[in-house]
Amino acid sequence: MSTISSLTVSQIRALTAAAVAAWTEEDVAELSTTQVKALSSTQVGALQTGSVAALTTQQVGAISPSAIVGLTVDQIAVLETDRISGLLTAQVAALSNTQIAAFDADQAEALTAMQVASLSSRQVAALAPEALATFSTADIAAIKPTSMPGMTADGIAALSLDQIGALTASQVAALKPSQVAVLSVEQVGALSATQIAAMNSAQVAVLSGEALATFSAAEMAAIKPTSMTGIAVATIADLSVEQVSALTPAQMAALRPTQSAVLTSDHVAALST
């Protein structure tokens, strides 16, 4: 008869990795959450994959943040989605990028918005594009602005139009120009006036003429005057009459002489009406 359930916290902590590796699924089932909390990262890593798969949601949630880093890629692979969604935010925040990268699409989809909000830039960078593609709009909006620079080019490209539209102004403002540059014309077209208003000149500068051509009059008017200098001269020349007529006096005043010089007579006529 197993004596696992009778082990004290001190006894649990004293066990070698080999002793923990010898536990059966039945042994693990007897562990209380207090006992699980006492496990070290080395002990957690020593658990058989079958034993990890047998852990309840409560037991998985009891693994300390300092010990959860011990989970191997093979152990993570056997965690059911309810175990993933049951992780505490402190546990998620403690996961290494290797562990995050091991999440399959179903596991990534199981993450809650609160868990996603705990992800760091390096963890976001570790998420596979297929994993990011499973995020709900609430999940996408939950990513910390400081974590947005971690999103890879492939990850950005995998975002749906609904996901792009769900980005907050703070998240858009946090994007690196190199990330903005990989947005497709369709993705740029999904940006709202509020999101566009958050863009700086370096971000606006990497938008292609084709992308800017998708901007409505309201979106053109939303560009910050300080960001107008980022628009390429060739792109200014290609703006529609409707887009130019939507520009505010402050935006026009912010244009560089080289930008103003390429405005056509139709553009100028539209501004005077």
Short mmCIF file of C-alpha atoms in Angstrom, two decimals:
data_model
loop_
_atom_site.label_atom_id
_atom_site.label_comp_id
_atom_site.label_asym_id
_atom_site.label_seq_id
_atom_site.Cartn_x
_atom_site.Cartn_y
_atom_site.Cartn_z
CA MET A 1 0.00 0.00 0.00
CA SER A 2 1.35 3.43 -0.96
CA THR A 3 2.48 5.72 1.82
CA ILE A 4 2.76 8.81 -0.41
CA SER A 5 -0.16 10.59 1.19
CA SER A 6 1.48 10.31 4.64
CA LEU A 7 4.70 12.07 3.61
CA THR A 8 5.30 15.42 5.28
CA VAL A 9 6.41 18.51 3.41
CA SER A 10 9.93 18.06 4.78
CA GLN A 11 10.00 14.46 3.62
CA ILE A 12 8.75 15.44 0.17
CA ARG A 13 11.50 18.04 -0.13
CA ALA A 14 14.12 15.49 0.88
CA LEU A 15 13.21 13.01 -1.87
CA THR A 16 15.69 12.49 -4.67
CA ALA A 17 14.72 12.89 -8.31
CA ALA A 18 15.07 9.14 -8.73
CA ALA A 19 12.58 8.53 -5.91
CA VAL A 20 10.05 10.89 -7.49
CA ALA A 21 10.60 9.29 -10.91
CA ALA A 22 9.60 5.96 -9.38
CA TRP A 23 6.15 7.24 -8.44
CA THR A 24 3.27 5.65 -10.28
CA GLU A 25 0.15 7.41 -11.46
CA GLU A 26 -1.61 5.97 -8.40
CA ASP A 27 1.06 7.45 -6.15
CA VAL A 28 0.70 10.88 -7.72
CA ALA A 29 -3.07 10.73 -7.35
CA GLU A 30 -2.60 10.58 -3.56
CA LEU A 31 -0.59 13.80 -3.39
CA SER A 32 -2.33 16.69 -1.68
CA THR A 33 -1.96 20.21 -3.06
CA THR A 34 0.24 21.01 -0.06
CA GLN A 35 2.56 18.16 -0.97
CA VAL A 36 2.61 19.18 -4.63
CA LYS A 37 3.49 22.74 -3.61
CA ALA A 38 6.55 21.36 -1.81
CA LEU A 39 8.02 19.80 -4.97
CA SER A 40 11.14 21.43 -6.41
CA SER A 41 11.73 22.09 -10.11
CA THR A 42 14.07 19.09 -10.25
CA GLN A 43 11.45 16.83 -8.69
CA VAL A 44 8.74 18.11 -11.02
CA GLY A 45 10.97 17.42 -14.00
CA ALA A 46 11.54 13.87 -12.73
CA LEU A 47 7.85 12.94 -12.80
CA GLN A 48 6.90 10.43 -15.44
CA THR A 49 4.82 11.91 -18.27
CA GLY A 50 2.01 9.53 -17.35
CA SER A 51 2.08 10.89 -13.82
CA VAL A 52 1.98 14.49 -15.06
CA ALA A 53 -0.98 13.65 -17.28
CA ALA A 54 -2.74 12.18 -14.25
CA LEU A 55 -2.39 15.35 -12.17
CA THR A 56 -5.68 17.08 -11.48
CA THR A 57 -6.31 20.74 -12.28
CA GLN A 58 -5.96 21.50 -8.56
CA GLN A 59 -2.64 19.64 -8.34
CA VAL A 60 -1.21 21.38 -11.41
CA GLY A 61 -2.33 24.72 -9.99
CA ALA A 62 -0.48 23.91 -6.77
CA ILE A 63 2.94 23.59 -8.42
CA SER A 64 4.96 26.56 -7.23
CA PRO A 65 6.11 29.10 -9.85
CA SER A 66 9.72 28.29 -8.96
CA ALA A 67 9.08 24.59 -9.59
CA ILE A 68 6.95 24.80 -12.73
CA VAL A 69 10.04 25.74 -14.73
CA GLY A 70 11.09 22.12 -14.22
CA LEU A 71 8.37 20.79 -16.52
CA THR A 72 9.93 19.27 -19.61
CA VAL A 73 8.64 19.70 -23.15
CA ASP A 74 7.35 16.12 -23.08
CA GLN A 75 5.52 16.77 -19.80
CA ILE A 76 3.91 19.93 -21.16
CA ALA A 77 2.75 18.01 -24.21
CA VAL A 78 0.57 15.73 -22.05
CA LEU A 79 -1.18 18.51 -20.14
CA GLU A 80 -4.86 18.67 -21.05
CA THR A 81 -6.36 22.05 -21.94
CA ASP A 82 -8.22 22.33 -18.63
CA ARG A 83 -4.87 22.01 -16.83
CA ILE A 84 -3.50 24.83 -18.98
CA SER A 85 -6.45 27.14 -18.35
CA GLY A 86 -6.19 26.32 -14.64
CA LEU A 87 -2.64 27.61 -14.31
CA LEU A 88 -2.20 30.61 -12.04
CA THR A 89 -0.91 33.79 -13.66
CA ALA A 90 2.24 33.54 -11.53
CA GLN A 91 2.85 30.07 -12.95
CA VAL A 92 2.37 31.25 -16.52
CA ALA A 93 4.70 34.20 -15.94
CA ALA A 94 7.36 31.79 -14.66
CA LEU A 95 7.35 29.53 -17.74
CA SER A 96 10.46 29.61 -19.89
CA ASN A 97 10.29 30.44 -23.60
CA THR A 98 11.12 26.79 -24.35
CA GLN A 99 8.07 25.72 -22.37
CA ILE A 100 5.84 28.34 -24.01
CA ALA A 101 7.10 27.27 -27.43
CA ALA A 102 6.04 23.71 -26.61
CA PHE A 103 2.37 24.70 -26.35
CA ASP A 104 0.34 23.30 -29.21
CA ALA A 105 -2.52 25.26 -30.76
CA ASP A 106 -5.13 23.72 -28.46
CA GLN A 107 -3.11 24.53 -25.34
CA ALA A 108 -2.50 28.11 -26.48
CA GLU A 109 -6.20 28.53 -27.20
CA ALA A 110 -6.96 27.35 -23.66
CA LEU A 111 -5.06 30.28 -22.14
CA THR A 112 -7.37 32.85 -20.58
CA ALA A 113 -7.08 36.60 -21.11
CA MET A 114 -5.73 36.94 -17.55
CA GLN A 115 -3.03 34.38 -18.28
CA VAL A 116 -2.13 36.05 -21.58
CA ALA A 117 -1.79 39.36 -19.71
CA SER A 118 0.98 37.80 -17.61
CA LEU A 119 3.13 36.88 -20.62
CA SER A 120 6.40 38.74 -21.03
CA SER A 121 7.90 39.93 -24.29
CA ARG A 122 10.18 36.89 -24.47
CA GLN A 123 7.24 34.54 -23.89
CA VAL A 124 5.16 36.21 -26.60
CA ALA A 125 8.15 35.81 -28.91
CA ALA A 126 8.17 32.08 -28.17
CA LEU A 127 4.55 31.56 -29.18
CA ALA A 128 4.26 29.86 -32.55
CA PRO A 129 2.21 31.71 -35.20
CA GLU A 130 -0.28 28.83 -35.09
CA ALA A 131 -0.65 29.39 -31.35
CA LEU A 132 -1.17 33.15 -31.69
CA ALA A 133 -3.75 32.53 -34.39
CA THR A 134 -5.93 30.74 -31.81
CA PHE A 135 -6.12 33.75 -29.49
CA SER A 136 -9.54 35.33 -29.12
CA THR A 137 -9.87 39.08 -29.59
CA ALA A 138 -10.01 39.37 -25.79
CA ASP A 139 -6.74 37.42 -25.52
CA ILE A 140 -5.05 39.64 -28.10
CA ALA A 141 -6.20 42.80 -26.34
CA ALA A 142 -4.84 41.39 -23.06
CA ILE A 143 -1.21 41.25 -24.23
CA LYS A 144 0.75 43.87 -22.31
CA PRO A 145 1.97 46.75 -24.49
CA THR A 146 5.47 46.08 -23.15
CA SER A 147 5.20 42.52 -24.47
CA MET A 148 4.09 43.47 -27.98
CA PRO A 149 7.65 44.03 -29.30
CA GLY A 150 8.24 40.32 -28.69
CA MET A 151 5.76 39.27 -31.37
CA THR A 152 7.63 37.81 -34.33
CA ALA A 153 7.11 38.80 -37.96
CA ASP A 154 5.47 35.43 -38.62
CA GLY A 155 3.27 35.95 -35.57
CA ILE A 156 2.16 39.37 -36.82
CA ALA A 157 1.43 37.94 -40.26
CA ALA A 158 -0.72 35.20 -38.70
CA LEU A 159 -3.05 37.66 -36.97
CA SER A 160 -6.57 37.77 -38.38
CA LEU A 161 -8.29 41.01 -39.27
CA ASP A 162 -10.45 40.68 -36.15
CA GLN A 163 -7.33 40.24 -34.02
CA ILE A 164 -5.73 43.31 -35.60
CA GLY A 165 -8.87 45.29 -34.92
CA ALA A 166 -8.79 44.17 -31.28
CA LEU A 167 -5.37 45.69 -30.57
CA THR A 168 -5.52 48.60 -28.16
CA ALA A 169 -4.02 51.97 -29.00
CA SER A 170 -1.28 51.33 -26.42
CA GLN A 171 -0.42 48.02 -28.06
CA VAL A 172 -0.21 49.60 -31.51
CA ALA A 173 2.00 52.37 -30.16
CA ALA A 174 4.33 49.73 -28.70
CA LEU A 175 4.92 47.95 -32.01
CA LYS A 176 8.37 48.26 -33.53
CA PRO A 177 8.52 49.76 -37.05
CA SER A 178 9.79 46.38 -38.28
CA GLN A 179 6.59 44.80 -36.98
CA VAL A 180 4.36 47.42 -38.59
CA ALA A 181 6.23 46.85 -41.85
CA VAL A 182 5.06 43.23 -42.09
CA LEU A 183 1.38 44.11 -41.80
CA SER A 184 -0.43 43.18 -44.99
CA VAL A 185 -2.57 45.69 -46.87
CA GLU A 186 -5.63 43.88 -45.52
CA GLN A 187 -4.35 44.07 -41.95
CA VAL A 188 -3.62 47.80 -42.27
CA GLY A 189 -7.12 48.22 -43.66
CA ALA A 190 -8.48 46.67 -40.46
CA LEU A 191 -6.89 49.38 -38.28
CA SER A 192 -9.29 51.88 -36.76
CA ALA A 193 -8.84 55.63 -36.55
CA THR A 194 -8.08 55.26 -32.83
CA GLN A 195 -5.30 52.77 -33.55
CA ILE A 196 -3.86 54.93 -36.33
CA ALA A 197 -3.82 57.93 -34.01
CA ALA A 198 -1.44 55.99 -31.76
CA MET A 199 1.19 55.51 -34.47
CA ASN A 200 4.42 57.49 -34.45
CA SER A 201 6.30 58.82 -37.47
CA ALA A 202 8.66 55.81 -37.60
CA GLN A 203 5.67 53.46 -37.77
CA VAL A 204 3.87 55.55 -40.39
CA ALA A 205 7.09 55.66 -42.43
CA VAL A 206 7.07 51.90 -43.02
CA LEU A 207 3.49 51.78 -44.28
CA SER A 208 3.46 51.16 -48.01
CA GLY A 209 1.61 53.43 -50.39
CA GLU A 210 -0.77 50.58 -51.07
CA ALA A 211 -1.46 50.25 -47.33
CA LEU A 212 -2.02 53.98 -46.87
CA ALA A 213 -4.40 53.93 -49.83
CA THR A 214 -6.77 51.88 -47.66
CA PHE A 215 -7.13 54.73 -45.15
CA SER A 216 -10.54 56.36 -45.02
CA ALA A 217 -10.90 60.11 -44.66
CA ALA A 218 -11.43 59.68 -40.90
CA GLU A 219 -8.31 57.54 -40.63
CA MET A 220 -6.22 60.06 -42.55
CA ALA A 221 -7.40 62.80 -40.22
CA ALA A 222 -6.44 60.61 -37.25
CA ILE A 223 -2.71 60.58 -38.08
CA LYS A 224 -0.88 62.68 -35.50
CA PRO A 225 0.62 65.85 -36.99
CA THR A 226 3.99 64.76 -35.57
CA SER A 227 3.67 61.49 -37.51
CA MET A 228 2.89 63.10 -40.87
CA THR A 229 6.59 63.57 -41.60
CA GLY A 230 6.92 59.80 -41.77
CA ILE A 231 4.84 59.49 -44.94
CA ALA A 232 7.07 58.95 -47.95
CA VAL A 233 7.09 61.68 -50.60
CA ALA A 234 5.95 59.24 -53.29
CA THR A 235 3.07 58.14 -51.07
CA ILE A 236 1.95 61.74 -50.51
CA ALA A 237 1.72 62.16 -54.28
CA ASP A 238 -0.44 59.05 -54.56
CA LEU A 239 -2.97 60.07 -51.90
CA SER A 240 -6.49 60.45 -53.21
CA VAL A 241 -8.17 63.84 -53.35
CA GLU A 242 -10.58 62.64 -50.65
CA GLN A 243 -7.70 61.66 -48.37
CA VAL A 244 -5.89 64.97 -48.81
CA SER A 245 -9.05 66.97 -48.26
CA ALA A 246 -9.49 65.17 -44.94
CA LEU A 247 -6.15 66.41 -43.61
CA THR A 248 -6.38 68.95 -40.81
CA PRO A 249 -4.56 72.31 -40.83
CA ALA A 250 -2.22 70.96 -38.14
CA GLN A 251 -1.36 67.95 -40.31
CA MET A 252 -0.73 70.13 -43.36
CA ALA A 253 1.47 72.45 -41.33
CA ALA A 254 3.54 69.49 -40.18
CA LEU A 255 4.42 68.35 -43.72
CA ARG A 256 8.02 68.72 -44.80
CA PRO A 257 8.64 71.02 -47.80
CA THR A 258 9.51 67.98 -49.93
CA GLN A 259 6.16 66.45 -49.05
CA SER A 260 4.15 69.60 -49.75
CA ALA A 261 5.96 70.03 -53.07
CA VAL A 262 4.45 66.86 -54.54
CA LEU A 263 0.84 67.80 -53.85
CA THR A 264 -1.00 68.00 -57.16
CA SER A 265 -3.25 70.82 -58.30
CA ASP A 266 -6.23 68.58 -57.54
CA HIS A 267 -4.91 68.11 -54.00
CA VAL A 268 -4.48 71.84 -53.51
CA ALA A 269 -7.92 72.55 -54.92
CA ALA A 270 -9.44 70.03 -52.51
CA LEU A 271 -7.76 71.73 -49.58
CA SER A 272 -9.19 75.09 -50.51
CA THR A 273 -12.80 73.91 -50.57
#
